[in-house]
Short mmCIF file of C-alpha atoms and ligand atoms in Angstrom, two decimals:
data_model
loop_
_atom_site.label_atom_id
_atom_site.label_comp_id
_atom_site.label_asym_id
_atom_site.label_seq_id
_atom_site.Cartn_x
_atom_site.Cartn_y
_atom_site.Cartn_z
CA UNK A 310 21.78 70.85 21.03
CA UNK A 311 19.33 71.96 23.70
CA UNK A 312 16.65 69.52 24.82
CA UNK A 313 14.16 72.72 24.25
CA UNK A 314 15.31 73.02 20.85
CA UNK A 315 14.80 68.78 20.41
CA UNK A 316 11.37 69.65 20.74
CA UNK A 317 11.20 72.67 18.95
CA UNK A 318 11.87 71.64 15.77
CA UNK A 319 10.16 68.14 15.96
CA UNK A 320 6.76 67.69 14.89
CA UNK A 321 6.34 64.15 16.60
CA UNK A 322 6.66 62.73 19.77
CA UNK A 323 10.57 62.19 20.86
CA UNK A 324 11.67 59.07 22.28
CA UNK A 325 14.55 58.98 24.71
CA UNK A 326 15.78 56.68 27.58
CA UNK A 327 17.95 57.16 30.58
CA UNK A 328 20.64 54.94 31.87
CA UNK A 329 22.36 53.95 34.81
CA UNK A 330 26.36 54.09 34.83
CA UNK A 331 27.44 50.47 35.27
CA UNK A 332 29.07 48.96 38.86
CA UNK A 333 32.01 50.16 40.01
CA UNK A 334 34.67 47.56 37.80
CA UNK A 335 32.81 47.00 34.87
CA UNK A 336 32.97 47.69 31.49
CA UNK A 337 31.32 50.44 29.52
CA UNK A 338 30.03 47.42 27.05
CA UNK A 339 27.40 46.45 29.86
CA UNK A 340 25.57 49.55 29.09
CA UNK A 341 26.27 49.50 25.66
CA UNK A 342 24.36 45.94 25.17
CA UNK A 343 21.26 47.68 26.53
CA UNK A 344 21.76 50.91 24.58
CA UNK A 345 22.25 49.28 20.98
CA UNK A 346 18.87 47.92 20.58
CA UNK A 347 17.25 51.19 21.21
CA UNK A 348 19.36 53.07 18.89
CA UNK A 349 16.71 52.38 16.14
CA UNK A 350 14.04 54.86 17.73
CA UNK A 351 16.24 57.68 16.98
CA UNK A 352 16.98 59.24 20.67
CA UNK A 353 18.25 62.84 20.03
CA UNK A 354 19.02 62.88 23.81
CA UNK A 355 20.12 60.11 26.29
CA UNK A 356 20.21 60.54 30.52
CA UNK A 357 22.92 59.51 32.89
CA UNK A 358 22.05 59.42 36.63
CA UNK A 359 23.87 59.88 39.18
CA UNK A 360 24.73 57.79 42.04
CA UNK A 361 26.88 59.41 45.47
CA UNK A 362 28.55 57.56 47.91
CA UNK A 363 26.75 55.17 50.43
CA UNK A 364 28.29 54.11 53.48
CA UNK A 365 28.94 50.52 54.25
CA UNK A 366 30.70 47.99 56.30
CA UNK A 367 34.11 46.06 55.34
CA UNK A 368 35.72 43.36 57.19
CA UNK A 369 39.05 44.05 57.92
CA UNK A 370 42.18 41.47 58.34
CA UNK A 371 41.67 41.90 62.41
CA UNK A 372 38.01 40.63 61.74
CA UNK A 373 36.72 43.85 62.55
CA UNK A 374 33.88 45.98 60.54
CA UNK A 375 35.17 48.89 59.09
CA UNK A 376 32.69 51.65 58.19
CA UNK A 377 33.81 52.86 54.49
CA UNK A 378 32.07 55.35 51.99
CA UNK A 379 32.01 53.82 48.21
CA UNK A 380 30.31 54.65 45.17
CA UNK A 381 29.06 51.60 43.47
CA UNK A 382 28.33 53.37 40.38
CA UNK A 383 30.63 56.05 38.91
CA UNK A 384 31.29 57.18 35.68
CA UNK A 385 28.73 59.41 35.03
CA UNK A 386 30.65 62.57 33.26
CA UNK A 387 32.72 59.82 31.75
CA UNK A 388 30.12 57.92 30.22
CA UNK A 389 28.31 61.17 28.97
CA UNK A 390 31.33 61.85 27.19
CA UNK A 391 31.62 58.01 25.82
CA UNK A 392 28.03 57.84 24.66
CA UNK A 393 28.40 61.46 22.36
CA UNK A 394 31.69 59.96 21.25
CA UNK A 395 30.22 56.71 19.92
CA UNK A 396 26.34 57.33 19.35
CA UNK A 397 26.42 60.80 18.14
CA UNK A 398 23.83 62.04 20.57
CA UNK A 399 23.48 64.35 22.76
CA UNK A 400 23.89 63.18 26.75
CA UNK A 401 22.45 64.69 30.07
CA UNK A 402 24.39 64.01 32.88
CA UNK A 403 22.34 64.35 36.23
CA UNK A 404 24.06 66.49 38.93
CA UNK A 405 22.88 66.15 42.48
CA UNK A 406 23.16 68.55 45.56
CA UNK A 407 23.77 65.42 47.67
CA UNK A 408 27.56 65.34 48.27
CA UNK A 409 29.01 68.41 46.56
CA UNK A 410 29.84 71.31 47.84
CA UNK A 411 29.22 73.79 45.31
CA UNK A 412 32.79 74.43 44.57
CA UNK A 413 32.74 70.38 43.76
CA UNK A 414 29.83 71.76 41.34
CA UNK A 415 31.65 74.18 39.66
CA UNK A 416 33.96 72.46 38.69
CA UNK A 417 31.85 69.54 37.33
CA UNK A 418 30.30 71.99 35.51
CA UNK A 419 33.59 73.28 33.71
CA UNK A 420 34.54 69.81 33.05
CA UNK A 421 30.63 69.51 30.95
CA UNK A 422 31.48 72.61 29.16
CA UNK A 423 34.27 71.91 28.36
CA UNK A 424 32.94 68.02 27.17
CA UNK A 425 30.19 69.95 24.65
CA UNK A 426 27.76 68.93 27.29
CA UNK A 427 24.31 70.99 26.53
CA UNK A 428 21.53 70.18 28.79
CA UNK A 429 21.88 69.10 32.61
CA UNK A 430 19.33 67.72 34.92
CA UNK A 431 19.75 69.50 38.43
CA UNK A 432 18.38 67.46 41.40
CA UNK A 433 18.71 67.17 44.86
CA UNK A 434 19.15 63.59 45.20
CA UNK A 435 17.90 61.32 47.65
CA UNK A 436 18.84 61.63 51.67
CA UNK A 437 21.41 58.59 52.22
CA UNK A 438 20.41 55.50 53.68
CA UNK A 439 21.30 56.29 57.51
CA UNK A 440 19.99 59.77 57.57
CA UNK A 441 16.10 60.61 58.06
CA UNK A 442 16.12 63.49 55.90
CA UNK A 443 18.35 65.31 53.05
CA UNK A 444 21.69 67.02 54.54
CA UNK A 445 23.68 69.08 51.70
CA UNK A 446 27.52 68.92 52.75
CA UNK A 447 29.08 71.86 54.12
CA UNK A 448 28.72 74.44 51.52
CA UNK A 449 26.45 72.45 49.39
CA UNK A 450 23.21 73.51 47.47
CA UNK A 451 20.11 72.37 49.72
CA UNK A 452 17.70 72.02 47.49
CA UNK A 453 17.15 71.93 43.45
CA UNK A 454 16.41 75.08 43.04
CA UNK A 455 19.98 76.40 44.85
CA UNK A 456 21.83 73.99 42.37
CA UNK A 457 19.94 75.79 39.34
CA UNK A 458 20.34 79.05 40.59
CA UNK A 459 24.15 77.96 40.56
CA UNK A 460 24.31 76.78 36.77
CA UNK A 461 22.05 79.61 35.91
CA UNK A 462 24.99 82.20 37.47
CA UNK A 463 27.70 80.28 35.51
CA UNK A 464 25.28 80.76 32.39
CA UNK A 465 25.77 84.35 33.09
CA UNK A 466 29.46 84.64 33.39
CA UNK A 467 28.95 84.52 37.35
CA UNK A 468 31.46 81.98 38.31
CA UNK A 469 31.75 81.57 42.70
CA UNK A 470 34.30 83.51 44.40
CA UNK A 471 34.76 85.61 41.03
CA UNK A 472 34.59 89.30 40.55
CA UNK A 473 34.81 89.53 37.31
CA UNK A 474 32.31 88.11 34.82
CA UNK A 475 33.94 84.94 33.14
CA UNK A 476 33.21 82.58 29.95
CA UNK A 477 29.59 82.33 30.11
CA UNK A 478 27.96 78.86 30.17
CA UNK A 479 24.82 78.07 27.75
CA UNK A 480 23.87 74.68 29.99
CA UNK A 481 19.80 74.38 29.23
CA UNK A 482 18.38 73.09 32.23
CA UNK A 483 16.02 70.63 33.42
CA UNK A 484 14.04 69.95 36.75
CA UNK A 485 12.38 66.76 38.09
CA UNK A 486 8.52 66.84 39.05
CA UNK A 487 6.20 64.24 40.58
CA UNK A 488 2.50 64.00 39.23
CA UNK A 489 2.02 62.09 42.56
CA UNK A 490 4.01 65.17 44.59
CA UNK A 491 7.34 64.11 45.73
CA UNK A 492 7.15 61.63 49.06
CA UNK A 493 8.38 64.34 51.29
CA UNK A 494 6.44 66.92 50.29
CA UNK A 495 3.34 68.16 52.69
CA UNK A 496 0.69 68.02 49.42
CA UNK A 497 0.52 68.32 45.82
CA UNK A 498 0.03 72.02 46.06
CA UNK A 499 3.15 73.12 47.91
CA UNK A 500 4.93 70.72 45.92
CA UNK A 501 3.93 72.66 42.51
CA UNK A 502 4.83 75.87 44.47
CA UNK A 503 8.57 74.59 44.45
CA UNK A 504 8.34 73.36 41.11
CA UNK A 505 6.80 76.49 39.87
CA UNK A 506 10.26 78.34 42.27
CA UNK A 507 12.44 76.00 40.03
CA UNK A 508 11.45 76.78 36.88
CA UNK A 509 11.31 80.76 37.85
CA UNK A 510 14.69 79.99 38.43
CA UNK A 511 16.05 79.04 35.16
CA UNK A 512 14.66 75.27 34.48
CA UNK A 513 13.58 75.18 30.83
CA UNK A 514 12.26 71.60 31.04
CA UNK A 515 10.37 69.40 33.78
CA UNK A 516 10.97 65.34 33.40
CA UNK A 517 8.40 63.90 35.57
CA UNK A 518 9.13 61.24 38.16
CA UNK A 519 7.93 57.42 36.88
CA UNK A 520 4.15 56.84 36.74
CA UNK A 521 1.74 54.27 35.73
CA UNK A 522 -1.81 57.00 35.95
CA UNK A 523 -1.84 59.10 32.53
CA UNK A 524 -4.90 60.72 34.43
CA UNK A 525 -1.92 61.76 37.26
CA UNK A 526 0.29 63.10 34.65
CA UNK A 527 -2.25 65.19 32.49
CA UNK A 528 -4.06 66.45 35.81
CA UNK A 529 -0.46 67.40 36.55
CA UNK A 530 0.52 69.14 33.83
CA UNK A 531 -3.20 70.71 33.91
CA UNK A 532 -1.81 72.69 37.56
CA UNK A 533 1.36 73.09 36.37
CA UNK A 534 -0.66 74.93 33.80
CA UNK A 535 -2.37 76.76 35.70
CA UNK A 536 -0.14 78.34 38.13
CA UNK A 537 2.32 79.60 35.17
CA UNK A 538 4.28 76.76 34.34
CA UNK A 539 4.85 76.77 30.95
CA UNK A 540 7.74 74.28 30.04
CA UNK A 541 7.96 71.55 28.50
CA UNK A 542 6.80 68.75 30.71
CA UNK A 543 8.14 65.51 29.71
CA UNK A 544 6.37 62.01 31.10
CA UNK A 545 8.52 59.25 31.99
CA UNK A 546 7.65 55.67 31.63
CA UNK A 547 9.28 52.47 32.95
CA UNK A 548 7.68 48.91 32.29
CA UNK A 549 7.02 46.54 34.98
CA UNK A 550 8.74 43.35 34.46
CA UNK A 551 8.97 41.14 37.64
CA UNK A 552 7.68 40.29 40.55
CA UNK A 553 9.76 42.52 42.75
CA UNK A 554 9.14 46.01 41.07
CA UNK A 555 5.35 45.67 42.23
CA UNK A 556 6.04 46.81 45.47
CA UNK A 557 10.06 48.27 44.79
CA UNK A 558 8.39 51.01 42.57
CA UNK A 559 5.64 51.65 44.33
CA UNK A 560 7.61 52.56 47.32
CA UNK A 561 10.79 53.86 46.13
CA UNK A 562 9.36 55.90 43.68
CA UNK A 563 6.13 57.08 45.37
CA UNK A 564 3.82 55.71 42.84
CA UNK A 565 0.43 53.92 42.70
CA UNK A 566 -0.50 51.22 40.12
CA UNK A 567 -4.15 51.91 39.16
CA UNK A 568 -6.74 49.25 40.03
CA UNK A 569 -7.07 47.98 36.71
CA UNK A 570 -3.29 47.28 36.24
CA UNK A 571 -2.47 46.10 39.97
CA UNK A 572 -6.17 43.38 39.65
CA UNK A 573 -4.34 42.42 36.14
CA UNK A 574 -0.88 42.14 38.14
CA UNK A 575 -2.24 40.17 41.28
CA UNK A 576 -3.10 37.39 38.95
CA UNK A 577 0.52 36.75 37.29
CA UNK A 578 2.00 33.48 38.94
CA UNK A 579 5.09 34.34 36.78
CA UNK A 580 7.44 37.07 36.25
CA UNK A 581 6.91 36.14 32.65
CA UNK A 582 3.26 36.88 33.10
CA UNK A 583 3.99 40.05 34.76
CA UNK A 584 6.14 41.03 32.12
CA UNK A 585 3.57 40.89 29.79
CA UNK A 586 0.62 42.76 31.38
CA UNK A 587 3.98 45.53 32.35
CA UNK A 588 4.62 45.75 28.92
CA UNK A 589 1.07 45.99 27.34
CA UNK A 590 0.40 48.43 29.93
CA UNK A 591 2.87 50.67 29.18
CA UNK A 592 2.01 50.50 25.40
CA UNK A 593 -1.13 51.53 25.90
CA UNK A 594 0.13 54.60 28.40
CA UNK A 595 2.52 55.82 25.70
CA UNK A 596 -0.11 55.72 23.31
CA UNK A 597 -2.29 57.71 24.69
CA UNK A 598 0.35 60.37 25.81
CA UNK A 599 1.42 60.52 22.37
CA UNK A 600 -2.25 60.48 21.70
CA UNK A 601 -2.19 63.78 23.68
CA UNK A 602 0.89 65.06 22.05
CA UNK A 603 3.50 65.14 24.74
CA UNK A 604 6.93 66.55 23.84
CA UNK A 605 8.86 63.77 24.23
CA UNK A 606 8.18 60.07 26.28
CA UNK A 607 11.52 59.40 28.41
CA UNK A 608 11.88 55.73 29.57
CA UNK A 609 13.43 54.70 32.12
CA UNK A 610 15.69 51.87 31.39
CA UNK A 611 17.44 50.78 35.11
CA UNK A 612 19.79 48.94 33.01
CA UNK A 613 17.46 46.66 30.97
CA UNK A 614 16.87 48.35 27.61
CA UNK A 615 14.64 45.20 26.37
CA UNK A 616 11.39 45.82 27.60
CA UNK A 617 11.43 49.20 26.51
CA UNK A 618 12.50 48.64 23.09
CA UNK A 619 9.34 46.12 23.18
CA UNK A 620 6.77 48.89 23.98
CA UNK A 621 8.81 51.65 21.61
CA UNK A 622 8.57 49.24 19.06
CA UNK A 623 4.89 49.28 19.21
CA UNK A 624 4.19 53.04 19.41
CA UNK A 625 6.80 54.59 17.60
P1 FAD B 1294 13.82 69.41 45.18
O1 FAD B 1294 13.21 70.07 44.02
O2 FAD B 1294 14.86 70.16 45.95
O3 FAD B 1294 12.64 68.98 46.16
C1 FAD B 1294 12.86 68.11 47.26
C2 FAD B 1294 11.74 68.29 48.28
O4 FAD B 1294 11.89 69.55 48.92
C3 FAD B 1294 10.33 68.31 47.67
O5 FAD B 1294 9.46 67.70 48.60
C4 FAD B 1294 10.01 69.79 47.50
O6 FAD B 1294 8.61 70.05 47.56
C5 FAD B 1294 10.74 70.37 48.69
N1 FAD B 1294 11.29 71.72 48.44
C6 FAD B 1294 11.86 72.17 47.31
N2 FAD B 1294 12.29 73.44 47.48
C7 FAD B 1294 12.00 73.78 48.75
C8 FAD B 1294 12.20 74.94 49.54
N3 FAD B 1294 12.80 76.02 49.05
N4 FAD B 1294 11.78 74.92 50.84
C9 FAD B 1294 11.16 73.82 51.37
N5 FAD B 1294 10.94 72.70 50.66
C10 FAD B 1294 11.36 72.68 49.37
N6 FAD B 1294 18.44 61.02 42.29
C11 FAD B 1294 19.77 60.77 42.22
O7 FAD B 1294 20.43 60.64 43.25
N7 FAD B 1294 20.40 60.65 41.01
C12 FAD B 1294 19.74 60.79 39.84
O8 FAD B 1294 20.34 60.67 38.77
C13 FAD B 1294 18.34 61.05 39.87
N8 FAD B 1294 17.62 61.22 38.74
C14 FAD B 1294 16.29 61.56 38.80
C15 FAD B 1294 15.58 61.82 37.61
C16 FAD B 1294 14.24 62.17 37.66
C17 FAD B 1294 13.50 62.46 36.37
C18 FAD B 1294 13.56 62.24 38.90
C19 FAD B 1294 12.10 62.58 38.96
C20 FAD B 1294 14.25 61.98 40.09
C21 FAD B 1294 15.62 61.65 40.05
N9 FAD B 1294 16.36 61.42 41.22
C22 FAD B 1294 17.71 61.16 41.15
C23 FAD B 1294 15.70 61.41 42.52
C24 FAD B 1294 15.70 62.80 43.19
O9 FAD B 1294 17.02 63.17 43.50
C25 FAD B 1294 14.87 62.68 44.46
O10 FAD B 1294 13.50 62.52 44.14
C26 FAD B 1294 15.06 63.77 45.50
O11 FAD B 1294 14.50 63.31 46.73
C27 FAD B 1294 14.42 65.10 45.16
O12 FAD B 1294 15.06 65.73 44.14
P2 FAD B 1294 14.46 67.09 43.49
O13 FAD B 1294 15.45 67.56 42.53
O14 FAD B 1294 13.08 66.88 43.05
O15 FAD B 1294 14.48 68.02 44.82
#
């Protein structure tokens, strides 16, 4: 079922979670452990990301470095299709620009039809690690919105390289957005601009980027608002829990900890401590954006599903 629908017919708040495909060699049973406990909140939908290939460096037998491209964390298409199999849900695999041409895309996208798959989140992905900004492979989509204009052709019968209209996809879309604009982006405003493109070009849902500000996310959905946005726009939440997210998240995600939580944070000596101001903090954020009525709160699990079944066991 469609992620618009989800909402449609609920009358409450939705949980749901996303999850990380395990490292290359392990066993779908890692992300299973921190799946199960969360089962209990009822998640209609559950996200997969997706991780492309990094480059790194192998010693050969000569001794010398070899520069080789791996991806330390496959799976994704397969463990959409595990996670309907076993949990009866519905999963959203994210598909990235980064590394596909869009033939590549097509046919990932057959392969998710063909799976039952319903909703996809389209995103551009990151740039990689030696590059200064975003390169799409020869023939690739550029940005978000080029990957949704793709999907939103197959929805249409317009398959590439096709004259003929083919077996029309019925993929519901979703975009990412970033209350705090996304870090390359020259200001808030031009930022919604794209957003706004994205959604004119067949998004049906925004899921917004991690953030610890409610005030960020309702001014955001406020402009969204305003400029014609009129999707869903679902919040996502992720609970501090050691010392090395407070300065991980605010820098890889482009996030700032209001005053009140960083003073609270800066006087943990232990990551025990700092789990527990994380976690009451995010309690009190999801109650207030259920407070508010928001569609659905999407957590954000990087693996560890036991801090957020804490704060969903509080609030839902
Ligand atoms: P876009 O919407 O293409 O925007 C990228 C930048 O380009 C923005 O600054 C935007 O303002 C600008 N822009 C957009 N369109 C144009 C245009 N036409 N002309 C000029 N500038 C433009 N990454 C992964 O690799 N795998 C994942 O599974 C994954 N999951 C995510 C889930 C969520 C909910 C979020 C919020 C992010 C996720 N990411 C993931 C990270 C995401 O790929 C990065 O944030 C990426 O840098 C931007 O992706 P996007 O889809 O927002 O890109």
């Amino acid at each position: 079922m469609k992620v618009t629908d989800y909402i449609k017919n609920s009358n409450k708040t939705i949980f749901s979670f996303e999850i990380i495909p395990p490292l290359k060699g392990k066993g779908i049973e890692d992300i299973c452990e921190g799946i199960d406990p969360l089962m209990e909140f009822k998640p209609p939908f559950i996200n997969v990301t997706y991780h492309r290939e990094e480059y790194d460096y192998k010693k050969m037998g000569n001794g010398l470095l070899k520069k080789v491209s791996i991806r330390k964390r496959p799976g994704t298409v397969g463990i959409c299709a595990a996670l309907m199999n076993r949990y009866k849900v519905d999963a959203i695999p994210h598909i990235i620009c980064g590394g596909f041409n869009k033939e590549d895309t097509e046919s990932a996208l057959i392969d998710l039809k063909f799976l039952g798959v319903d909703n996809i989140l389209a995103l551009r992905g990151d740039p990689m690690k030696n590059e200064s900004s975003f390169v799409p492979v020869e023939g690739g989509n550029k940005f978000a919105i080029d990957l949704i204009q793709q999907i939103n052709e197959m929805n249409n019968g317009q398959y590439l390289y096709e004259e003929t209209k083919n077996s029309p996809s019925n993929f519901c879309i979703g975009a990412a957005g970033y209350p705090e604009k996304h870090f390359e982006a020259m200001n808030l405003a031009s930022d919604l601009r794209h957003l706004k493109a994205k959604v004119d070009a067949g998004a049906e849902f925004i899921v917004t980027q991690l953030f610890y500000d409610n005030k960020k996310y309702f001014s955001f959905v406020k402009k969204c608002r305003e400029i014609g946005i009129t999707v869903p726009i679902i919040p996502g939440l992720k609970p501090i829990t050691n010392q090395r997210h407070l300065t991980f998240i605010p820098k890889f995600f482009n996030t700032n900890f209001p005053e009140e939580f960083s003073n609270e944070l800066e006087k943990c000596k232990t990551n025990e401590e700092i789990k527990k101001v994380g976690i009451e903090w995010s309690i009190e954020q999801s109650k207030e954006l259920i407070g508010a009525g928001v569609p659905v709160l999407h957590f954000y699990t990087m693996g560890k599903g036991q801090s957020v079944k804490e704060v969903a066991s509080n609030v839902f």
